Coordinates of C-alpha atoms in Angstrom, one line a residue:
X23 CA -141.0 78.3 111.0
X24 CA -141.8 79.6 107.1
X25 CA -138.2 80.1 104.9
X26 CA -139.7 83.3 103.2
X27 CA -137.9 84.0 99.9
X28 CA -136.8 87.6 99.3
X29 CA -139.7 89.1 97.4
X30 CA -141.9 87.4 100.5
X31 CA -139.7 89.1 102.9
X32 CA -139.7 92.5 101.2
X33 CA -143.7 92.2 100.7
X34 CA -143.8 92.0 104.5
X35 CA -141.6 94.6 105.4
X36 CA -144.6 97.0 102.8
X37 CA -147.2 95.3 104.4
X38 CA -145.9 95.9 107.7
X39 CA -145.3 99.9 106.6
X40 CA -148.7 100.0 105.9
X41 CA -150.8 98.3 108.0
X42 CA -148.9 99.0 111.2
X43 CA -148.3 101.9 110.0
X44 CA -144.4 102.5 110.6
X45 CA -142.3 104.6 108.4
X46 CA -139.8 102.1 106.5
X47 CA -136.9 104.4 107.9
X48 CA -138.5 103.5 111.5
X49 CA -138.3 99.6 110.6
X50 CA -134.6 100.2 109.4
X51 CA -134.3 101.5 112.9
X52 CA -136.0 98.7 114.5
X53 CA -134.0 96.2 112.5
X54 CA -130.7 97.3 113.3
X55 CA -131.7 98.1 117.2
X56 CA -132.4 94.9 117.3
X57 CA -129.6 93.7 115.5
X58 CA -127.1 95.7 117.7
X59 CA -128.3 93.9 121.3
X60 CA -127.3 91.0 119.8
X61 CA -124.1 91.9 118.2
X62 CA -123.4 93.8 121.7
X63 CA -124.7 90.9 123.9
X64 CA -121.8 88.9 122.1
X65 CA -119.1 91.3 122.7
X66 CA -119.9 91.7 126.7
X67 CA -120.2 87.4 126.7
X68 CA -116.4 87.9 125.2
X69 CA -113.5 87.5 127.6
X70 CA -111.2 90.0 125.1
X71 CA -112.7 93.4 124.2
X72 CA -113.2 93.9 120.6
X73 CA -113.2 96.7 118.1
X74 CA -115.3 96.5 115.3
X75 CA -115.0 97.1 111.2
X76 CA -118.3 97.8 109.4
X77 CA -118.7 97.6 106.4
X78 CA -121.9 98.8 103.9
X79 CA -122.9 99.2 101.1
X80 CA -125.4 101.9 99.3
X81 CA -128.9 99.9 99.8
X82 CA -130.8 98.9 102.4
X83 CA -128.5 96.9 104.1
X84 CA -125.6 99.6 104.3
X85 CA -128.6 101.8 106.1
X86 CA -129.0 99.0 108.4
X87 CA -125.2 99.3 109.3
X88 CA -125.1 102.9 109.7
X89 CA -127.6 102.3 112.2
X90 CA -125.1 100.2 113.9
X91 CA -122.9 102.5 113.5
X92 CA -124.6 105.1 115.8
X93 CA -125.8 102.2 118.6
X94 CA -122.2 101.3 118.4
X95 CA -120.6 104.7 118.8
X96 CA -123.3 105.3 121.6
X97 CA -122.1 102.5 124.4
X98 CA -118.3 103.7 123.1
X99 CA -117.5 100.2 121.0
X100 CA -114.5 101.3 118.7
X101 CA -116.1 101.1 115.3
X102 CA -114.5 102.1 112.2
X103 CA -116.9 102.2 109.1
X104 CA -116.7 102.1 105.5
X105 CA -118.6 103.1 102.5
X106 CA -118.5 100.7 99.6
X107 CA -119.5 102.2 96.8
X108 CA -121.4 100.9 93.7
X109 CA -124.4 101.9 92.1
X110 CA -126.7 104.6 93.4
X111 CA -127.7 105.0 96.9
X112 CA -131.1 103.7 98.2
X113 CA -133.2 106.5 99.6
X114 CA -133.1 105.1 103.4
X115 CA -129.6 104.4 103.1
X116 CA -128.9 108.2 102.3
X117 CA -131.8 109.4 105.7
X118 CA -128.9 106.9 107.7
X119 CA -125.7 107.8 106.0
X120 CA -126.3 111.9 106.4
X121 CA -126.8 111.1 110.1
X122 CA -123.1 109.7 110.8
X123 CA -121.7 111.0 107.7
X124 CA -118.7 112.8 109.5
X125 CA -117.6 108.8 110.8
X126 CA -117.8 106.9 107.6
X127 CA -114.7 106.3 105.4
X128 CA -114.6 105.4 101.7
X129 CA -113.6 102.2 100.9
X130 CA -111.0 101.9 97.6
X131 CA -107.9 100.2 97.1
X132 CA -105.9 102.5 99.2
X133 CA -108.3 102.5 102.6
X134 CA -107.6 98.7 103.5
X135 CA -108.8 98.6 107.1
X136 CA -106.2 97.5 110.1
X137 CA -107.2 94.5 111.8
X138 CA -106.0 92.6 114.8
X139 CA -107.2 88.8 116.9
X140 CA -109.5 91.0 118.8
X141 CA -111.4 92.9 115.4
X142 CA -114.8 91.8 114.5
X143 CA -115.6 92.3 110.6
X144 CA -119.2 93.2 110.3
X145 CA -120.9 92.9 106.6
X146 CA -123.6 95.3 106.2
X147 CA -123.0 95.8 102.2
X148 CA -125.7 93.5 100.5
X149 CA -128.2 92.1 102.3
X150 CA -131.0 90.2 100.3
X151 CA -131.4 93.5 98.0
X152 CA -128.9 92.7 95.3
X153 CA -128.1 89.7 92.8
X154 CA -125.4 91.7 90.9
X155 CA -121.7 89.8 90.3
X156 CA -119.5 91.8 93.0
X157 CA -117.2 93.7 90.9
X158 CA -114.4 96.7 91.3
X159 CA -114.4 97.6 95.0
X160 CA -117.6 95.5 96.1
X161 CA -115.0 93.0 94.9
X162 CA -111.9 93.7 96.8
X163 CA -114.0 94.8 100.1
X164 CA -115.8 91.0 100.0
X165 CA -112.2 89.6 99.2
X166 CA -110.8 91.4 101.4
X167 CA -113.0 90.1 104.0
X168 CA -112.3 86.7 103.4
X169 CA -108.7 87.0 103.9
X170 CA -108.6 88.7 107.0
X171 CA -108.2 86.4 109.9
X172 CA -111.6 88.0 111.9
X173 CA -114.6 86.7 113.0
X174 CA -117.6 88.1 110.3
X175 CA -120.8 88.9 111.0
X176 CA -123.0 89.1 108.6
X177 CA -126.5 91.6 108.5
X178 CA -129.3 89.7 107.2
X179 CA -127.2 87.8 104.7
X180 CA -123.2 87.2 103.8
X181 CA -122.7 89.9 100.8
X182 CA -122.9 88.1 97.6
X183 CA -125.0 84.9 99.3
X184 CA -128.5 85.2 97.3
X185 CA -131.3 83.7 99.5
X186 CA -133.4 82.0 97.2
X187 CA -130.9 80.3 94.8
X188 CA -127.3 79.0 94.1
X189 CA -125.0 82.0 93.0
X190 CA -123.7 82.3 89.7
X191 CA -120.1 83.8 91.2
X192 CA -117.7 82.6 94.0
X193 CA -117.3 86.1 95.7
X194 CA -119.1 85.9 98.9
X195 CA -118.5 86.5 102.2
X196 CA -117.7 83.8 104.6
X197 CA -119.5 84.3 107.7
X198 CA -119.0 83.3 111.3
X199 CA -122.7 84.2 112.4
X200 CA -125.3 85.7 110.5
X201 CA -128.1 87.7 111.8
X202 CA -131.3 87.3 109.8
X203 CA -134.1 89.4 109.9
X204 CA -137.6 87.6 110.0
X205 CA -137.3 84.3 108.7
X206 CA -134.3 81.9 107.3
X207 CA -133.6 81.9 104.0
X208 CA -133.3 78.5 101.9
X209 CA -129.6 78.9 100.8
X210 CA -128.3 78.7 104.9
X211 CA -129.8 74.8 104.2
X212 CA -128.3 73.7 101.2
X213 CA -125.0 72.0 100.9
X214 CA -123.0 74.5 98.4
X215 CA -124.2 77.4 101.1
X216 CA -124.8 76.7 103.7
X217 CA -121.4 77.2 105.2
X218 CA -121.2 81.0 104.1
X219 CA -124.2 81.7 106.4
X220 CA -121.9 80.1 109.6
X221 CA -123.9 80.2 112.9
X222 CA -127.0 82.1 111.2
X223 CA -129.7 83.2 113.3
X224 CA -133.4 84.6 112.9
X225 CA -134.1 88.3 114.5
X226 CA -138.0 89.0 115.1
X227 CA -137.9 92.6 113.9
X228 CA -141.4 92.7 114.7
X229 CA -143.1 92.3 110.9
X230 CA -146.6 92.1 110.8
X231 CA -147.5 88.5 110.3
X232 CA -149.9 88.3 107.2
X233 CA -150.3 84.0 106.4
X234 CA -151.2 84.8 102.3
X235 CA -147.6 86.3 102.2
X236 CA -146.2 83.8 104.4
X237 CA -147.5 80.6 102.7
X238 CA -144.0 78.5 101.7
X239 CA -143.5 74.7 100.5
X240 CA -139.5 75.4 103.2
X241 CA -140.2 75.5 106.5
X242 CA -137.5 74.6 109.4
X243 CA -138.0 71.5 111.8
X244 CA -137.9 73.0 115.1
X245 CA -138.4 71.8 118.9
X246 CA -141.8 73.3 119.0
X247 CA -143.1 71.5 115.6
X248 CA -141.8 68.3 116.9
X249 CA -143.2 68.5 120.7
X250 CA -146.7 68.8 119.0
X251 CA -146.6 65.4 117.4
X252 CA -145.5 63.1 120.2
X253 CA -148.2 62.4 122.6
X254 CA -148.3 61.8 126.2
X255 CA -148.7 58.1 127.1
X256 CA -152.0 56.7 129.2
X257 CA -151.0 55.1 132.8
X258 CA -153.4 52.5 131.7
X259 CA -152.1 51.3 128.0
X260 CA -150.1 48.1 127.7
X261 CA -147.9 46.7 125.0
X262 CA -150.7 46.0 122.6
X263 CA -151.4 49.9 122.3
X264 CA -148.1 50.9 120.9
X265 CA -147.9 48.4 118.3
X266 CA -145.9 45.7 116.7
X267 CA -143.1 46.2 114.7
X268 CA -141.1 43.8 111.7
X269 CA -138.1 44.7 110.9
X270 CA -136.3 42.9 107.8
X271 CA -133.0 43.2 108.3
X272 CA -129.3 41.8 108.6
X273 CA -126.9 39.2 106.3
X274 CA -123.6 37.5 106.4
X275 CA -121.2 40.1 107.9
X276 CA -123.8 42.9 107.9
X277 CA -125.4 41.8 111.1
X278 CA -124.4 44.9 112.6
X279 CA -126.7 46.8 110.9
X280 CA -129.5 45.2 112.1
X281 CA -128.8 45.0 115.4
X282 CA -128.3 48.9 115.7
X283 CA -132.2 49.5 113.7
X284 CA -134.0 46.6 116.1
X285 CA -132.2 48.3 118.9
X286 CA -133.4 52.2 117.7
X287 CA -136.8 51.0 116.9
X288 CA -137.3 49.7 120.5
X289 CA -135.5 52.8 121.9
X290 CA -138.2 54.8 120.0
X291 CA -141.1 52.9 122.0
X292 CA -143.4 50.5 120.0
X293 CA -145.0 47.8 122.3
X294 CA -143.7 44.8 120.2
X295 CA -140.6 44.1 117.7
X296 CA -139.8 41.4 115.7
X297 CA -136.7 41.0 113.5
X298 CA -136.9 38.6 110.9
X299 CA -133.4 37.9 110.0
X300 CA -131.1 35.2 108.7
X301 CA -130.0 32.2 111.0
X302 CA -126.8 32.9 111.2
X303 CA -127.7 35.9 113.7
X304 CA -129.3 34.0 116.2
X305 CA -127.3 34.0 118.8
X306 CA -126.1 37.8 118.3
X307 CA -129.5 39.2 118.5
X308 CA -130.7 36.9 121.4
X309 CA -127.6 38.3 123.1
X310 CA -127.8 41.6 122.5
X311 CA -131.4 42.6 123.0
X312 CA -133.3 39.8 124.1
X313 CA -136.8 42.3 124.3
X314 CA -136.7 41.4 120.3
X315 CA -138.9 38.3 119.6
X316 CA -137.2 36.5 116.4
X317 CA -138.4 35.0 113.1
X318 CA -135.7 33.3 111.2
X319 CA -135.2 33.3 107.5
X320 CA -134.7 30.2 105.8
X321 CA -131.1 30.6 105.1
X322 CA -128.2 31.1 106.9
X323 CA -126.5 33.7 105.6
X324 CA -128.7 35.4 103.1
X325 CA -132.6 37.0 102.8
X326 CA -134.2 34.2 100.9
X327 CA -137.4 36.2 100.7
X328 CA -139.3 33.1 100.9
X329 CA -140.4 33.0 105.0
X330 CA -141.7 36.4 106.0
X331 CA -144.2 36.1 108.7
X332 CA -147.7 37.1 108.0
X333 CA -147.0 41.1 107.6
X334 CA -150.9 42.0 108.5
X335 CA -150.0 40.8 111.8
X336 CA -147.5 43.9 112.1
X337 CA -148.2 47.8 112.6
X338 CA -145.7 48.7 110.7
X339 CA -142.4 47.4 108.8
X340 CA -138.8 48.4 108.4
X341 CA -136.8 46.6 105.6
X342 CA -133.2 47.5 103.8
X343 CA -130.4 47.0 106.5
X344 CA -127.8 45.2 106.3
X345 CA -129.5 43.1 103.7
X346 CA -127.1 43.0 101.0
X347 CA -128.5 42.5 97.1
X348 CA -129.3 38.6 97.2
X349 CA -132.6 37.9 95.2
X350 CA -134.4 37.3 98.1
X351 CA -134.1 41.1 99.2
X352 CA -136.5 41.8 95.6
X353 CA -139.0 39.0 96.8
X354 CA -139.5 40.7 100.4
X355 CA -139.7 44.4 99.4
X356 CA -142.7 43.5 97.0
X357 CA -144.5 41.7 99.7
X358 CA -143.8 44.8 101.9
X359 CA -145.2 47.2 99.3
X360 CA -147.9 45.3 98.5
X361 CA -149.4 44.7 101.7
X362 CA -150.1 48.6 102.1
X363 CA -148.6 48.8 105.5
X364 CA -146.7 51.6 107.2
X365 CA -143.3 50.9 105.9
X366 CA -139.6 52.4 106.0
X367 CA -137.3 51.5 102.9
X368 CA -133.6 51.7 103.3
X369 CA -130.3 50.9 102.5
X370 CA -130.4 47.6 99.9
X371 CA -134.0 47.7 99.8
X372 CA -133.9 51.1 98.5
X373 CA -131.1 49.8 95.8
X374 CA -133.2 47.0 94.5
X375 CA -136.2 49.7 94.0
X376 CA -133.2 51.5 92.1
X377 CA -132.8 48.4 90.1
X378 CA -136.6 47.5 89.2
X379 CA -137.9 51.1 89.2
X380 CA -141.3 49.5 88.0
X381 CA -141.8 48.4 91.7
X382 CA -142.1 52.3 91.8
X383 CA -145.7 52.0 91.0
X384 CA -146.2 50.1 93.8
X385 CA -145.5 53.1 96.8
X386 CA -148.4 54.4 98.0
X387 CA -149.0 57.0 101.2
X388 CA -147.9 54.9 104.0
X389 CA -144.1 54.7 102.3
X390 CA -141.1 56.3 104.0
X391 CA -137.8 56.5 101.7
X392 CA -134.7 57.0 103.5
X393 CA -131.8 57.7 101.1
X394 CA -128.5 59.3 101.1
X395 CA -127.9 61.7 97.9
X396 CA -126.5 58.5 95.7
X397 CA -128.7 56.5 96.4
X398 CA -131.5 59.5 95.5
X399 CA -129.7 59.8 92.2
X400 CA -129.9 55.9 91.8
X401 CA -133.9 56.1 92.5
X402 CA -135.1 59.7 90.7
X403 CA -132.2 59.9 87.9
X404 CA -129.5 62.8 87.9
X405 CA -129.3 66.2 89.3
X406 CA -126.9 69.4 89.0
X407 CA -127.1 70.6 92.1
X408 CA -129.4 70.8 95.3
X409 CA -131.8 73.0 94.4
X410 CA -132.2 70.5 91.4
X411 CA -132.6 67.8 93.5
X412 CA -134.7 69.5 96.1
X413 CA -137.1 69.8 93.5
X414 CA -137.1 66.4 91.7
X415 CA -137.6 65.0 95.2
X416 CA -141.0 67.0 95.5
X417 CA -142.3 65.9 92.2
X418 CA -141.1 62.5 92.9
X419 CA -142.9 62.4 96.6
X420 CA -145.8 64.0 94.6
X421 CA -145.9 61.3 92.1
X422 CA -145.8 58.5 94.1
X423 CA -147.5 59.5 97.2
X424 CA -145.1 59.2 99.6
X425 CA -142.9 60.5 102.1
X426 CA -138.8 61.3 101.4
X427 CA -136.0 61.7 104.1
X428 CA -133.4 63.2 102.1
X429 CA -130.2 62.0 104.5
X430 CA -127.7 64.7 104.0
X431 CA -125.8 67.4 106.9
X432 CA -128.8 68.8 107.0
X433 CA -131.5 66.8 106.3
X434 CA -134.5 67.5 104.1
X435 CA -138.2 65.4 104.6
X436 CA -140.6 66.0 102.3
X437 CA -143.9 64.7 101.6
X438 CA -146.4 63.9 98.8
X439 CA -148.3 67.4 98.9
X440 CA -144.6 68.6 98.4
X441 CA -144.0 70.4 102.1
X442 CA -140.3 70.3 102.7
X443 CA -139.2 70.6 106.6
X444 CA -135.1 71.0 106.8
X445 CA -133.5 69.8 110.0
X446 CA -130.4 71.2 111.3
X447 CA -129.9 69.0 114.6
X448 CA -127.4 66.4 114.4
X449 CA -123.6 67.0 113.3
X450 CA -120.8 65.5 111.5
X451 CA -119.7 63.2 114.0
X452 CA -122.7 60.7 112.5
X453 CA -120.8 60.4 109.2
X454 CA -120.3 56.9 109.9
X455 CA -121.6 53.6 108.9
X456 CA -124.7 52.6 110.9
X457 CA -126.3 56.0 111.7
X458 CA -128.5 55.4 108.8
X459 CA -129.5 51.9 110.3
X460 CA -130.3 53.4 114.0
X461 CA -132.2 56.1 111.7
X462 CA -134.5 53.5 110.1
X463 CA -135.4 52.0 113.2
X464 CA -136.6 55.3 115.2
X465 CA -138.8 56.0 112.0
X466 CA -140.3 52.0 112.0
X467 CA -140.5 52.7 115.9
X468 CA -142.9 55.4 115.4
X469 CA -145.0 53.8 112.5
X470 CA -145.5 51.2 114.4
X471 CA -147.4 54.0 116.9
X472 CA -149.9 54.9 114.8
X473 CA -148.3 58.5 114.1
X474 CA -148.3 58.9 110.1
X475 CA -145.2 59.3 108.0
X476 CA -144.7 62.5 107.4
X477 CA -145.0 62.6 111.2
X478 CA -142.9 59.7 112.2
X479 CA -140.0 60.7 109.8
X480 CA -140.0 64.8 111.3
X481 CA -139.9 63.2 114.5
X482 CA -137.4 60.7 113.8
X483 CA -134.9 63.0 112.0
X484 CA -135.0 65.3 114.5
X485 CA -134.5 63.5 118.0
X486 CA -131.9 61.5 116.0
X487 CA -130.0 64.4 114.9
X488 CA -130.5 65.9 119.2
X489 CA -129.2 62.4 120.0
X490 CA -126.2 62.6 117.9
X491 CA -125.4 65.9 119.2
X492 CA -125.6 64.7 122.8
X493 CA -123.6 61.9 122.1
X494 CA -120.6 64.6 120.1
X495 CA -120.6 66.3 123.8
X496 CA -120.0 63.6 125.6
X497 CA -117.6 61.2 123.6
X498 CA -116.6 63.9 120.6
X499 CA -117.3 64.3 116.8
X500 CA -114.7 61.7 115.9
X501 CA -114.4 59.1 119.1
X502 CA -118.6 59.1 119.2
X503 CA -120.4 55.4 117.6
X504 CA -123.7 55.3 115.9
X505 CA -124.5 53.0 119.0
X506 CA -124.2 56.2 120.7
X507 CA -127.2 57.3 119.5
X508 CA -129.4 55.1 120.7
X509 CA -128.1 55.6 124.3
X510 CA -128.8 59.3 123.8
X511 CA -132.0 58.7 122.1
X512 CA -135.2 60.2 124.4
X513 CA -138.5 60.8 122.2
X514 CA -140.2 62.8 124.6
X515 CA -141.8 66.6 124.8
X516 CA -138.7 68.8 125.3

């Protein structure tokens, strides 16, 4: 699914008027009939009845509300609605104001609503249709949103949340849900905004679909994006057609690490894995998943760089964790890079790239980088914020070719023709050391299957995230273990 910006969106609601052809008081209609069977549909799923507060403002998104309004009224909800004045009413917003004029308040310092437990805010002041800094009382309604202990729902966007951007003020309205109208906007995936957008969700309002207005480097990982790349497996294939998989991982005390990727990449269902990994892990990784054929390093405790097997034996190769920064770690990411295969680079592989950015030269299309936002900075430079980084990750994929998995809440991959796909599956119960590792593995997992990069790492992000959240059902966000992941892990059609 497309993250339209909001000059896309309003394009499409014009081209919609005029090609359909539907009046654009009609489509406010639509909108907000559409809007108000969800909005209902979570009051009769509630145990307590609820009245409502409604809020809007003089654009487009206050006509939305006073559509509400009159759905509301109509199945006897107990609504009380207010007028928050600034600026000069939108044309639409006037056809839908006159119509329930006689039940709308006007908000000002003295008309602060009464609210209980069982009131339901509802912000239908700005919608995508204004940038302005909130001020007099488009200020005090938003605050006064904020401090009321309510549920908010928010129409098409939380007042004061712009839906291309970062905003340049803090008043904004915190959301419980929002109800968007088309498409998802890119400030519900970034990290400084996401949480003012709460439980968001996309309405079809039935817009015209039109791909030249549509076209967008954001789009959102979903179920149906991912079912399309996994394949269904031949009765007659064997281990030799799923591929052979390295993985480089694993030192002195950081065993673990390893352990948890070579388990995830067989989880993930190449035909063959091999760890090459230092002596001292010999018994550990004979014991704990003997379907891993072993290649021992030279040393005991540390990478020495010097004994990789023959890497054009191999589909495809994993290297970074749990290798710590010995010398050896340099030595065995060049010979990775330079043998052109598939590869996933994590952890301290990804810190000694950091540390010899000439080796930079050396990605090429079959790279997958896996790093969390410091080690991003340590690899591209500095950034201000995520919209910054979002974009010096796309000229960075660009330049070198390759593909990025920007690890973060929610996570971003992007590739070298610049397509960004944001993942929301997964939750903060996977804040822990070694999620990253079982991560690394799924992705090698699938290179090793033939599927391409850009592929591999959608796939991989995803049923990791759907993993993690299985596993937060059944053991909690704070008792669940990365190992958990790999139990929960199915890459299948869903």
């Amino acid at each position: 699914m497309n993250i339209l910006s909001a000059p896309q969106q309003r394009n499409l609601d014009w081209f919609t008027i005029e090609h359909e052809p539907v009046t654009s008081v009609d489509l406010m209609n639509r909108a907000a009939s559409i809007c108000s069977e969800e909005i209902i549909r979570d009051l009769l799923n509630s145990e307590i009845a609820k009245s409502l507060i409604l809020l809007c403002g003089t654009g487009n998104n206050g006509g939305d509300g006073f559509v509400l309004l009159r759905y509301f009224k109509a199945v006897h909800i107990p609504v009380s609605c207010y007028l928050v004045p600034f600026g000069q009413m939108s044309e639409d917003c006037r056809v839908q104001y006159e119509l329930v004029e006689d039940d709308v308040l006007t908000w000002n310092s003295g008309t602060t609503p009464e609210w209980d437990e069982n009131t339901i805010i509802i912000d239908s002041i700005l919608g995508t249709g204004s940038n302005r800094t909130p001020e007099n009382e488009l200020k005090q309604a938003i605050e006064w949103v904020n401090s009321a202990n309510c549920p908010v729902y928010a129409i098409d966007m939380p007042s004061g949340l712009p839906a291309d951007g970062l905003p340049v003020h803090s008043t904004i309205v915190q959301a419980s849900k929002a109800f968007t109208f088309h498409a998802p906007k890119l400030t519900f995936f970034l990290p400084e905004t996401a949480e003012y957008a709460g439980n968001w969700k996309v309405l079809d309002i039935g817009l015209m679909h039109n791909p030249s207005l549509e076209q967008s480097a954001y789009s959102l990982l979903q179920k149906e994006d991912v079912n399309a790349l996994i394949s269904v497996r031949k009765r007659f294939s064997h281990k030799g057609t799923y591929g052979h998989a390295l993985l480089i991982a694993g030192s002195d005390g950081k065993m673990g690490a390893c352990l948890l990727s070579a388990e995830a990449t067989l989880r993930s269902g190449p035909g063959l894995l091999t760890v090459h990994t230092v002596t001292q892990g010999k018994f550990q990784l004979h014991q704990r998943i003997p379907e891993a054929m072993a290649h021992w390093d030279l040393n005991e405790n540390e990478l020495s760089g010097e004994a990789l097997p023959d890497l054009q034996g191999f589909s495809a190769v994993g290297i970074g964790p749990g290798l710590g920064m010995g010398s050896g770690v340099l030595k065995a990411v060049k010979a990775v890079l330079r043998s052109k295969k598939s590869c996933v680079i994590d952890a301290d592989a990804l810190n000694v790239l950091a540390q010899n950015p000439e080796l930079l030269e050396e990605l090429h299309e079959n790279c997958v980088l896996t790093p969390h936002p410091k080690e991003f900075e340590r690899l591209a430079g500095a950034f201000e914020n995520s919209i910054d980084r979002l974009n010096l990750a796309i000229r960075f994929a660009q330049k070198y070719m390759c593909t990025l998995v920007l690890k973060d809440a929610i996570t971003a991959v992007v590739n070298s023709k610049g397509e960004v796909y944001f993942n929301t599956t997964g939750n903060p119960g996977m804040a822990k050391g070694g999620s990253g590792d079982t991560l690394t593995g799924i992705i090698t997992g699938c290179l090793a299957q033939q599927i391409t990069p850009f592929d591999a790492a959608r796939i991989a992000v995803f049923h990791h995230g759907l993993a993690g959240d299985k596993a937060r059902d059944e053991k909690g966000e704070r008792a669940m273990l990365p190992g958990n992941l790999i139990t929960y892990l199915r890459i299948e059609k869903l």
